[in-house]
Short mmCIF file of C-alpha atoms in Angstrom, two decimals:
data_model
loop_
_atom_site.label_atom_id
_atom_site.label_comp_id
_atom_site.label_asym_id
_atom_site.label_seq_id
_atom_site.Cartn_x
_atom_site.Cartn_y
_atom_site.Cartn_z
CA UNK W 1 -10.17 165.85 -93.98
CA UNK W 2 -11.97 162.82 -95.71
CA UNK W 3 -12.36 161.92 -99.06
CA UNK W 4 -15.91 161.05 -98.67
CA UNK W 5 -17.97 159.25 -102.07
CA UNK W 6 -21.18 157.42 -101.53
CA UNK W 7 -20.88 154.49 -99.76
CA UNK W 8 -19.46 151.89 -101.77
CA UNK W 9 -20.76 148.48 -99.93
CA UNK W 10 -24.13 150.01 -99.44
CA UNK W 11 -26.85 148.03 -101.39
CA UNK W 12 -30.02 150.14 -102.53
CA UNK W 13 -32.22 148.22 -100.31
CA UNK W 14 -29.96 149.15 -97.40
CA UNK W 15 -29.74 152.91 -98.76
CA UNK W 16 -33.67 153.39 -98.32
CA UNK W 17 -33.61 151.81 -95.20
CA UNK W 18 -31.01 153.87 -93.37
CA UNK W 19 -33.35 157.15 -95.29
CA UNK W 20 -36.46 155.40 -93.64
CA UNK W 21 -35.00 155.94 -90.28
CA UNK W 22 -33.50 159.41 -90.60
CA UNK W 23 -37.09 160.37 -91.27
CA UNK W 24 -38.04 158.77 -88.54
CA UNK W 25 -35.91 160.65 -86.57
CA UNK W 26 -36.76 163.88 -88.22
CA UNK W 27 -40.20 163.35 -87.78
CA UNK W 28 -39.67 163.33 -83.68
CA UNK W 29 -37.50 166.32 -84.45
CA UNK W 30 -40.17 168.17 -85.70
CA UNK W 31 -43.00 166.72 -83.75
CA UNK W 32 -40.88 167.75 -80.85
CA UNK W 33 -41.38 171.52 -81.98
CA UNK W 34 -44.73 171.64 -82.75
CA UNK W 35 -45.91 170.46 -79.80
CA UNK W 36 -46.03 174.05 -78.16
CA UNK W 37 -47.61 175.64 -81.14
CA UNK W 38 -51.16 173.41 -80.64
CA UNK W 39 -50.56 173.31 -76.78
CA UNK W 40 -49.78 176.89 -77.10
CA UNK W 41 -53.85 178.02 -76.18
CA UNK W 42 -53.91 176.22 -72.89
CA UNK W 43 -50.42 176.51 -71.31
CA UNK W 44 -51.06 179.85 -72.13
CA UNK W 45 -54.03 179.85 -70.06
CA UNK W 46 -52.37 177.80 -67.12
CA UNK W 47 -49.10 179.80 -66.92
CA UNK W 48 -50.84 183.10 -67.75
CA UNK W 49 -48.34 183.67 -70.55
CA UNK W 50 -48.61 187.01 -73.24
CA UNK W 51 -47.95 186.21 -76.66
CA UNK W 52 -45.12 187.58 -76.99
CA UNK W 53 -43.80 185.33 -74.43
CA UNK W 54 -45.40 181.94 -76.16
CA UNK W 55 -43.58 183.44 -79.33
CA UNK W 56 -40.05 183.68 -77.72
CA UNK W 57 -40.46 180.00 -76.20
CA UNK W 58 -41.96 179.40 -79.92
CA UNK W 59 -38.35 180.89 -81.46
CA UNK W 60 -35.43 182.18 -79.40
CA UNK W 61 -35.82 180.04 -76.59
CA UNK W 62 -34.97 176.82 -78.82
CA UNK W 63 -33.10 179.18 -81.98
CA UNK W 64 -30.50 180.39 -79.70
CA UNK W 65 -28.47 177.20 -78.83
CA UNK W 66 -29.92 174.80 -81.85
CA UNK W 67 -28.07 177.53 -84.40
CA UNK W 68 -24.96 177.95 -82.69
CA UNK W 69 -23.85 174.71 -81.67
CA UNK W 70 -25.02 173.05 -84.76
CA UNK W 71 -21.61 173.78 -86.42
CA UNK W 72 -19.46 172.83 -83.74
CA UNK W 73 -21.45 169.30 -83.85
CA UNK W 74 -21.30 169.03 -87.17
CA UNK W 75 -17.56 169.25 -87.14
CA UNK W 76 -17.86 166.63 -84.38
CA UNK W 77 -19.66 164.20 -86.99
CA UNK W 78 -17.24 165.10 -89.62
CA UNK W 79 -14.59 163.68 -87.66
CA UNK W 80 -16.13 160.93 -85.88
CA UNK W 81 -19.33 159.43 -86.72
CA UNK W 82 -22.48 160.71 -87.62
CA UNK W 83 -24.84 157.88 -86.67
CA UNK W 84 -23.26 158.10 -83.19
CA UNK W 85 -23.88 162.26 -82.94
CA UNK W 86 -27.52 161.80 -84.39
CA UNK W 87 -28.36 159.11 -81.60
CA UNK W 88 -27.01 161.27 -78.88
CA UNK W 89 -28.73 164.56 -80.25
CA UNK W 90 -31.99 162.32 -80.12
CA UNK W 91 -31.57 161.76 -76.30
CA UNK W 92 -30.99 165.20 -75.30
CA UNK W 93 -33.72 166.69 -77.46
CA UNK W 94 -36.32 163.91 -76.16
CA UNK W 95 -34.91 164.21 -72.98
CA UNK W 96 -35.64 167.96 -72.64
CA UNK W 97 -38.81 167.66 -74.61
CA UNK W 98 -40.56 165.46 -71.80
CA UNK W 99 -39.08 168.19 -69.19
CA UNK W 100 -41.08 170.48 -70.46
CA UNK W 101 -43.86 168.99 -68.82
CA UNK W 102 -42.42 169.65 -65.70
CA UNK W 103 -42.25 173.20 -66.05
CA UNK W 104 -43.62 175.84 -63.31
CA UNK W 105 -43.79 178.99 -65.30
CA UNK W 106 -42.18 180.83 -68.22
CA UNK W 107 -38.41 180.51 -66.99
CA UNK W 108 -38.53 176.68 -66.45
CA UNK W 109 -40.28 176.26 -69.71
CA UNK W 110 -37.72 179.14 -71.72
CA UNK W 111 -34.70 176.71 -70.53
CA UNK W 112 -35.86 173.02 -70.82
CA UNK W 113 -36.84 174.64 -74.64
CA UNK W 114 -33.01 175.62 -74.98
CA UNK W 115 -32.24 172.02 -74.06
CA UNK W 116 -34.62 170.77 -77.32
CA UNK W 117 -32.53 172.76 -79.43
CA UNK W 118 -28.91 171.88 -77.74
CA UNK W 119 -29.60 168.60 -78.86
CA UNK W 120 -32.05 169.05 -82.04
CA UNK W 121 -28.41 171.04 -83.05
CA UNK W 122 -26.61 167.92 -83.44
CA UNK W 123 -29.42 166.09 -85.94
CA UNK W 124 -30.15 167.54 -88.73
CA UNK W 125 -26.61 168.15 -90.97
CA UNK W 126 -24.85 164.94 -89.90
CA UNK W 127 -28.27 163.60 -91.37
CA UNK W 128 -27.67 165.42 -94.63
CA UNK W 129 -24.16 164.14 -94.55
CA UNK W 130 -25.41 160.43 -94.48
CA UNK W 131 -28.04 161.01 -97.78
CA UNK W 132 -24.91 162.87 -99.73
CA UNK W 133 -23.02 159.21 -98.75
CA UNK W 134 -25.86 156.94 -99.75
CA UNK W 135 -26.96 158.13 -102.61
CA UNK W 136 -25.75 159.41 -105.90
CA UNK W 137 -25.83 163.10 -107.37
CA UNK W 138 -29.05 162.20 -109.69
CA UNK W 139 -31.24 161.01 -106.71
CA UNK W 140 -29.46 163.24 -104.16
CA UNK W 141 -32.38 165.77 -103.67
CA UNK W 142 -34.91 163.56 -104.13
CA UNK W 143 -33.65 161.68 -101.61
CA UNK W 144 -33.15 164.90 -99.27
CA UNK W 145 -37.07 165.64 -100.33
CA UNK W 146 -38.21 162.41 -98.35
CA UNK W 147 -36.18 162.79 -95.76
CA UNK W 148 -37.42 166.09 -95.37
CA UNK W 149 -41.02 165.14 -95.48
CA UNK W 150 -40.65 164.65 -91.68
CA UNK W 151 -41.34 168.28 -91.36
CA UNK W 152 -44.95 168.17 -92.53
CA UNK W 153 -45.44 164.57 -90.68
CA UNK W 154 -43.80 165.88 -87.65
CA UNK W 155 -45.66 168.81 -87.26
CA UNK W 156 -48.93 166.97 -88.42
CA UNK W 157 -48.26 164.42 -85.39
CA UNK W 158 -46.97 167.30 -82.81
CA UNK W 159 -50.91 169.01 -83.58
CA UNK W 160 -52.68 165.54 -83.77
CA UNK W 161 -50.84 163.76 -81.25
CA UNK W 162 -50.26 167.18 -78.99
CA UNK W 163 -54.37 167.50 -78.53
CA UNK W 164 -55.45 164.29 -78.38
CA UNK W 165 -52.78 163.50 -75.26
CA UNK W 166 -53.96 166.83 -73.50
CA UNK W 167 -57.44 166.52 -74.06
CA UNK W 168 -57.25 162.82 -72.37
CA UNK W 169 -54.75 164.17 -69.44
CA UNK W 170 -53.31 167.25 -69.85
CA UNK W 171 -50.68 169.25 -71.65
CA UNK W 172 -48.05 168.49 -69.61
CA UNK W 173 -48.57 164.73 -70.55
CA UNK W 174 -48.02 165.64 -74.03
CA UNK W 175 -44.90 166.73 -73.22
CA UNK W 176 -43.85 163.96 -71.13
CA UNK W 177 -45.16 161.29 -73.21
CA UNK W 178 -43.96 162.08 -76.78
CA UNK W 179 -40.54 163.39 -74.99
CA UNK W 180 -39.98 159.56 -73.79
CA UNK W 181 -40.86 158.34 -77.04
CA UNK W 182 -38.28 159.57 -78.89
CA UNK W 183 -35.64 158.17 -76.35
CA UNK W 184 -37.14 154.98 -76.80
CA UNK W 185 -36.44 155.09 -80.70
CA UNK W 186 -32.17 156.29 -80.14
CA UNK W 187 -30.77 152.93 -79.69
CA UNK W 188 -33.01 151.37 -82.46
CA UNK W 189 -31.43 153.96 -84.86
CA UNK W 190 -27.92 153.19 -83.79
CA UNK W 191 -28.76 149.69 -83.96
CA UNK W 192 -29.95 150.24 -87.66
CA UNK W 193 -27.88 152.74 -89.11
CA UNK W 194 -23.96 151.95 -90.13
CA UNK W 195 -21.57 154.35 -90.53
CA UNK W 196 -20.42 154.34 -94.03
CA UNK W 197 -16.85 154.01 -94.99
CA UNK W 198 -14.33 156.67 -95.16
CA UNK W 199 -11.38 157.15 -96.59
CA UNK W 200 -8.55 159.44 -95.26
CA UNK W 201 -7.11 162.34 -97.66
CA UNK W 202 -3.79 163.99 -96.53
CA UNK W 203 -3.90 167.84 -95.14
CA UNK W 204 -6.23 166.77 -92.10
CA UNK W 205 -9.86 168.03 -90.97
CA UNK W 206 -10.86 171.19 -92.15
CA UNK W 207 -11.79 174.17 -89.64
CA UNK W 208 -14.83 175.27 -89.71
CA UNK W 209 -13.17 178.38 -90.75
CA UNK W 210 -11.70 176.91 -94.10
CA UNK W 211 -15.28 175.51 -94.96
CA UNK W 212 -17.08 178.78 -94.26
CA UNK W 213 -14.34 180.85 -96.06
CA UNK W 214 -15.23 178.69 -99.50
CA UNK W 215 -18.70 179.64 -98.77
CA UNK W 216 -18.59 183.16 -97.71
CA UNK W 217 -16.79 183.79 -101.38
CA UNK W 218 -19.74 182.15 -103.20
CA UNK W 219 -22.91 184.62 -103.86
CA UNK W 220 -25.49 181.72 -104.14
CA UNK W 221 -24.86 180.68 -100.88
CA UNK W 222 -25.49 184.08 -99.20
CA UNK W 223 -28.66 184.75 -101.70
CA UNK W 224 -29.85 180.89 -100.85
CA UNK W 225 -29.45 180.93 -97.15
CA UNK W 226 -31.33 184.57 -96.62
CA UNK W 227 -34.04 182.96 -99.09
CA UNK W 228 -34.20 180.06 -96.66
CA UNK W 229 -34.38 182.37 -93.66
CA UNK W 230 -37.07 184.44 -95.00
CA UNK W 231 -39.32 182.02 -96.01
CA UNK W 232 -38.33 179.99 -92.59
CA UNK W 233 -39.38 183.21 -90.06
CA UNK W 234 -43.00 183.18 -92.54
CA UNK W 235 -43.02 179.67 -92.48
CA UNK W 236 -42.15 179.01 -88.68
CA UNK W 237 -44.09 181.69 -87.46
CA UNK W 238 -47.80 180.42 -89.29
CA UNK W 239 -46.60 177.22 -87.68
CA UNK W 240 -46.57 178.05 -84.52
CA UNK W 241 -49.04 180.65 -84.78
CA UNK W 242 -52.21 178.73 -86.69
CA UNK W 243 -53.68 176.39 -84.18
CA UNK W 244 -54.21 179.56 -82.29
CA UNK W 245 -56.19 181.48 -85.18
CA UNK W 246 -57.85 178.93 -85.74
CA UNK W 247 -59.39 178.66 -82.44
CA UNK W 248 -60.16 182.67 -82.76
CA UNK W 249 -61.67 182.78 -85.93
CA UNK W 250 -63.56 179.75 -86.35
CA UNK W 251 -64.33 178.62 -82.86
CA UNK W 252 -62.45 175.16 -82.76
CA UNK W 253 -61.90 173.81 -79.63
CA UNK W 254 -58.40 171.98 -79.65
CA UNK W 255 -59.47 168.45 -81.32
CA UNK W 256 -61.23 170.20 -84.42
CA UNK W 257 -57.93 173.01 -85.10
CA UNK W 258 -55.40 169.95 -84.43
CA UNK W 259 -57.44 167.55 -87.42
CA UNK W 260 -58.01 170.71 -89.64
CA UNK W 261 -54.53 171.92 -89.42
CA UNK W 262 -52.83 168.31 -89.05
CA UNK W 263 -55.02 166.94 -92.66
CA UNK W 264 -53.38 170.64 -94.01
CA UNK W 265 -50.06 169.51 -93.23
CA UNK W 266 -50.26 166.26 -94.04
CA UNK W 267 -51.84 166.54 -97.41
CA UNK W 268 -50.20 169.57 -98.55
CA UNK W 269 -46.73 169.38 -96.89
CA UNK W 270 -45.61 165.70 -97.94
CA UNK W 271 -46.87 166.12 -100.82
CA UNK W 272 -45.06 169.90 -101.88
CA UNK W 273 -41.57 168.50 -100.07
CA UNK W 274 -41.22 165.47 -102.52
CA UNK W 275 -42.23 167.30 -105.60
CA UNK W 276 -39.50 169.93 -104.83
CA UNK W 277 -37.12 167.16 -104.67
CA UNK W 278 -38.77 165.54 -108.01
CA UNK W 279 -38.17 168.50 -110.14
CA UNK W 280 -34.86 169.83 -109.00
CA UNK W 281 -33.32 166.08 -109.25
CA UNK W 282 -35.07 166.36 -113.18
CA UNK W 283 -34.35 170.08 -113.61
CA UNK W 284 -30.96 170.34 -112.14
CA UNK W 285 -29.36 167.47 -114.44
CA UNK W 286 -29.24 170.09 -117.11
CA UNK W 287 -29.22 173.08 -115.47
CA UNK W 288 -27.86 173.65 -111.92
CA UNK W 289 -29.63 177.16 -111.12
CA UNK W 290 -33.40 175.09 -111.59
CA UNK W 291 -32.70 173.92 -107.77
CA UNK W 292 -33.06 177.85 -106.93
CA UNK W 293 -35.66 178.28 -109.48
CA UNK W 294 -38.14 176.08 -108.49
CA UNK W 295 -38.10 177.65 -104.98
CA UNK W 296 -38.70 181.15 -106.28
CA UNK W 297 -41.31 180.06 -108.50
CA UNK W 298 -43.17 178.18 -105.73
CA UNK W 299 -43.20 180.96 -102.55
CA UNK W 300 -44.29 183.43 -105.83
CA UNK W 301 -47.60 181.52 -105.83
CA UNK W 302 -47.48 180.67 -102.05
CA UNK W 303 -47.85 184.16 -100.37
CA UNK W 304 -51.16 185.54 -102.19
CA UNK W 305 -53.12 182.18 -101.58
CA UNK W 306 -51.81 182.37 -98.12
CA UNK W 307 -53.27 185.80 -97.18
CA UNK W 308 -56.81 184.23 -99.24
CA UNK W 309 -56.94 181.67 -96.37
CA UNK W 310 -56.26 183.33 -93.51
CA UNK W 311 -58.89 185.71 -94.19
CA UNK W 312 -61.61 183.35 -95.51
CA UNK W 313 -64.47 183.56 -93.83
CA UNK W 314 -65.43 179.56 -93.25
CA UNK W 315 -63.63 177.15 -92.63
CA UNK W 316 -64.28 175.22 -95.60
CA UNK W 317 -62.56 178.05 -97.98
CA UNK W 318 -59.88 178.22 -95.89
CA UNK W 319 -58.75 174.45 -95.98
CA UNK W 320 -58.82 175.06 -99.60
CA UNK W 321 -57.08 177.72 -99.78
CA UNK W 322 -54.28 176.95 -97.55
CA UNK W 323 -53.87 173.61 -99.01
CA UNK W 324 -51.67 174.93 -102.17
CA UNK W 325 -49.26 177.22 -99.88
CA UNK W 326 -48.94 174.43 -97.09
CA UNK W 327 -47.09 172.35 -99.88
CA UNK W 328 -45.56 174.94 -101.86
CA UNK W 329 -43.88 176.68 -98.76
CA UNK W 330 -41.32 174.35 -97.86
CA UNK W 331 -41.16 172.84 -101.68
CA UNK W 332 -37.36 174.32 -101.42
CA UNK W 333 -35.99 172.19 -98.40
CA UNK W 334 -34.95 169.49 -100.83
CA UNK W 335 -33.50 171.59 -103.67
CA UNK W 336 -31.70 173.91 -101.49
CA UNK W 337 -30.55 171.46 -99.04
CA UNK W 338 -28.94 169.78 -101.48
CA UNK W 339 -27.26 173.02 -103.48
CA UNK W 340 -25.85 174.31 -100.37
CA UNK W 341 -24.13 171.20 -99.80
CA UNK W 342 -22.77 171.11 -103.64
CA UNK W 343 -20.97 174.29 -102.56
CA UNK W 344 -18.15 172.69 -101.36
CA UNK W 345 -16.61 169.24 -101.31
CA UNK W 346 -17.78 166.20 -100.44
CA UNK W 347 -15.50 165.86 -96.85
CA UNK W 348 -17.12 169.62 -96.24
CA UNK W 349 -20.89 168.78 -96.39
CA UNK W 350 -22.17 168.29 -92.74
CA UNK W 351 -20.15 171.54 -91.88
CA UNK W 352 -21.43 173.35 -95.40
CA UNK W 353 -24.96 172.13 -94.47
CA UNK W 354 -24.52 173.65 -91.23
CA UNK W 355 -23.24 176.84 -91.96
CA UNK W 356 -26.18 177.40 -94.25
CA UNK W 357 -28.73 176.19 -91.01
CA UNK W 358 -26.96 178.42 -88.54
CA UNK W 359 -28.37 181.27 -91.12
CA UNK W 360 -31.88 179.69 -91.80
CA UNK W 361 -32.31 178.62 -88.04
CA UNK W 362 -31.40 181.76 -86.03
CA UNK W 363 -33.43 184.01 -88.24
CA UNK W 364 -36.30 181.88 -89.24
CA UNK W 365 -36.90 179.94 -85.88
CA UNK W 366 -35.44 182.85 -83.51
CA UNK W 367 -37.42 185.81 -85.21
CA UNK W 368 -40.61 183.59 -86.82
CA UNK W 369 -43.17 183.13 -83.77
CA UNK W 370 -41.84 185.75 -81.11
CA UNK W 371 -42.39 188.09 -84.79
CA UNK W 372 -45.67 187.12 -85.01
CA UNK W 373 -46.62 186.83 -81.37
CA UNK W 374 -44.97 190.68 -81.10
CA UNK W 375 -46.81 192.00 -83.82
CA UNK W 376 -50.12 190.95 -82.56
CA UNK W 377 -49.64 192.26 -78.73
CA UNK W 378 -48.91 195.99 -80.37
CA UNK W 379 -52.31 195.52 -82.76
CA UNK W 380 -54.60 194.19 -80.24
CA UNK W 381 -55.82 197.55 -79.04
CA UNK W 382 -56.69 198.29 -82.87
CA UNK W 383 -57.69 194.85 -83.61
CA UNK W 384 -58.59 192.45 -80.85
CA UNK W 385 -58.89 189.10 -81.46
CA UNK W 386 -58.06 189.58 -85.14
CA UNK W 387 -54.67 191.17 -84.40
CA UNK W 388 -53.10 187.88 -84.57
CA UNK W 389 -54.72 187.06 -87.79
CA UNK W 390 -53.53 190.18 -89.40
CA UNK W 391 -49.95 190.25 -88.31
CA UNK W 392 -50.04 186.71 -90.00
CA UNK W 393 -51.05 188.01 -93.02
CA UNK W 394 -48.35 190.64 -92.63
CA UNK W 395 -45.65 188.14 -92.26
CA UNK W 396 -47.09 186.03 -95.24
CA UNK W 397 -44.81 189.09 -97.49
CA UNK W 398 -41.38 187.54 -96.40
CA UNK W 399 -42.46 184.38 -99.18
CA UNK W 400 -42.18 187.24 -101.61
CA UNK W 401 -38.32 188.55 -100.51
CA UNK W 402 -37.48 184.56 -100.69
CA UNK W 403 -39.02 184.13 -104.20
CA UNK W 404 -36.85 187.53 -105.26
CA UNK W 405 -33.65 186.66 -103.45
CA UNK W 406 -34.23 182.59 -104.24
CA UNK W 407 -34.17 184.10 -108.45
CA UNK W 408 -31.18 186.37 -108.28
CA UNK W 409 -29.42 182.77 -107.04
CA UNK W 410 -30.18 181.31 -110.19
CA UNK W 411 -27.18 182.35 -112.13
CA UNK W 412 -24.30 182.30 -109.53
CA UNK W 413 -25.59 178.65 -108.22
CA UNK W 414 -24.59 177.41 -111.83
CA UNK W 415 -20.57 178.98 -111.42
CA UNK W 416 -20.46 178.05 -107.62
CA UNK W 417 -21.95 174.23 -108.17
CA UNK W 418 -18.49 171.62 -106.94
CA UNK W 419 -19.45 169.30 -109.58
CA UNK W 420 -18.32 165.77 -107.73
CA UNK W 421 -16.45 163.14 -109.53
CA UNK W 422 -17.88 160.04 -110.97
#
């Protein structure tokens, strides 16, 4: 086990611009999902897919492996270094990204979309690991906010950049082309980012087992990781799942849904990420159960305004609409990020922060889309076309479990905090 505090010979300046890159990185690591969901419309056309099989390539094809082996990874960068891990999870997940643009039919595609999440496993809670190092406690989730703002920016440039590749060549150029780019960017990143001191505490590395068994004993985490999963299968599901209403309701062709959804995304999701960040860093300093809070609070007002713009009728009041819910949907990644992570101590996070993915992940990305896609292919005989608009709406209700689940946190979170030392 380590004895990990931030790093000590870091200077601010430095600190922001080993952040700048992680969001770099998770900005290809989201862009790298949301490719599919704009593409979804043609390759569904040129592989004469259902949508319940877009929805399982969508969730389970990439949930299966990304959950599971992100805690053995994690444990990996515990012990060794997380810079290094990150790098090589950027390869593989690029790597298998542009594959996908070799693919012949729905099996091809199904397993070069379990290779994006074998190595999209081994990003995301070594990154976590490296914010908890670099910065303090006070600017912790703030910090975890901007870094997290590559989910709106990545899925803004997997629509924007997704279209305008396939519309100038094809969709399998999309793949092919963004996949390459993220290779590109690894050695930069290793280049860039330094691996923060550690010091050694006696009693060794911790199993994942010990880690998880502080966890499992702690109500918030349970109530804060089904939270996360709930709003996660809404939230992944409308994700992958929009571009392709939008098409159907409004009669976009590919370049108008990917700048109507992508401005959405943009303008709503940066913006609702940071702020969640903002007020649990302001919040939390006095009261520890305001990082659960302000999640509840915000999917409260994010489901009704979601079902208002899905069934607007012009596009106009829809944008509107959807703006709101677009940035108060994933307004928890920062707060909770960061209070799963205060669970347990500092030499724990990476494997903490994992342990509350592997929840969040296999429900939320494994359910969300092949949900949705499901749903619709049973209602189509009732419905038609608007069968996937309606099971949208239907899935919209899971904000309102999270908000319930995200308040009954609120008092445990404030026993269960590891306050760390100064």
């Amino acid at each position: 086990m380590t004895d990990e505090t931030r790093a000590p010979t870091s200077s601010p300046a430095y600190a922001r611009l080993v952040l700048a890159m992680l969001l770099v990185v998770y900005t290809f690591n989201w862009l790298d999902r949301q490719i599919l969901g704009i593409l979804a419309p043609v390759i569904k056309a040129d592989l004469g897919l259902s949508n319940t099989q877009l929805g399982a390539l969508g969730g389970i094809a990439f949930a299966a492996l990304y959950s599971t082996l992100a805690i053995p990874l994690a444990l990996v960068a515990d012990r060794t270094s997380r810079s290094w891990v990150i790098t090589g999870a950027l390869v593989v997940w690029s790597g298998f990204t542009a594959l996908c643009g070799f693919a012949g039919g729905f099996w091809q595609l199904f397993l070069f979309r379990l290779g994006v999440g074998v190595g999209e496993a081994g990003g995301v809670a070594p990154s976590y690991a490296l914010i908890s190092q670099y910065f303090p406690p006070e600017r912790r989730a703030r910090a975890m906010s901007i870094y997290s703002m590559g989910i709106p920016v990545g899925l803004a440039m997997g629509v924007l950049f997704g279209a305008a590749i396939a519309k100038a060549v094809d969709w399998r150029a999309a793949f092919v082309v963004i996949g390459l780019a993220g290779v590109v960017i690894a050695p930069i990143f290793r280049l860039v980012v330094k691996e923060p001191p550690r010091v050694a505490a006696p009693g060794g590395h911790a199993p994942v087992g010990a880690v998880f068994a502080i966890l499992a004993r702690k109500p918030s985490f349970w109530l804060l990781a089904f939270a996360a999963a709930a709003s996660s299968t809404a939230g992944y599901g409308l994700a992958f799942w929009v571009p392709s209403i939008l098409i159907q309701a409004y009669g976009f062709d590919l370049t108008a849904t990917s700048w109507f959804y992508g401005s959405l995304l943009l303008a709503g999701g940066t913006t609702g990420v940071y702020l969640g960040g903002v007020l649990a860093d302001r919040l939390g300093r006095a009261d520890r159960g305001a990082y659960a809070r302000v999640s509840s609070f915000a999917w409260l007002v994010t489901a009704p305004l979601f079902v208002a713009g899905l069934m607007s009728p012009s596009p106009v009041m829809a944008w509107l609409f959807l703006l709101i819910p677009n940035a108060l949907n994933i307004l928890f990644v920062g707060p909770l990020t960061t209070a799963a992570q205060h669970l347990v101590p500092p030499s724990m996070r990476a494997t903490a922060a994992a342990c509350f993915l592997f929840i969040n992940n296999l429900i939320g990305i494994g359910a969300g889309s092949w949900l949705l896609g499901g749903i619709s292919d049973v209602m189509k005989p009732r419905f038609g076309d608007e069968a996937l608009r309606y099971s949208a709406v239907a899935l919209v209700s899971l904000y309102l479990v999270a908000a319930l689940l995200a308040l009954f946190a609120v008092r445990p979170l404030r026993k269960d905090w590891v306050e760390e030392a100064a």
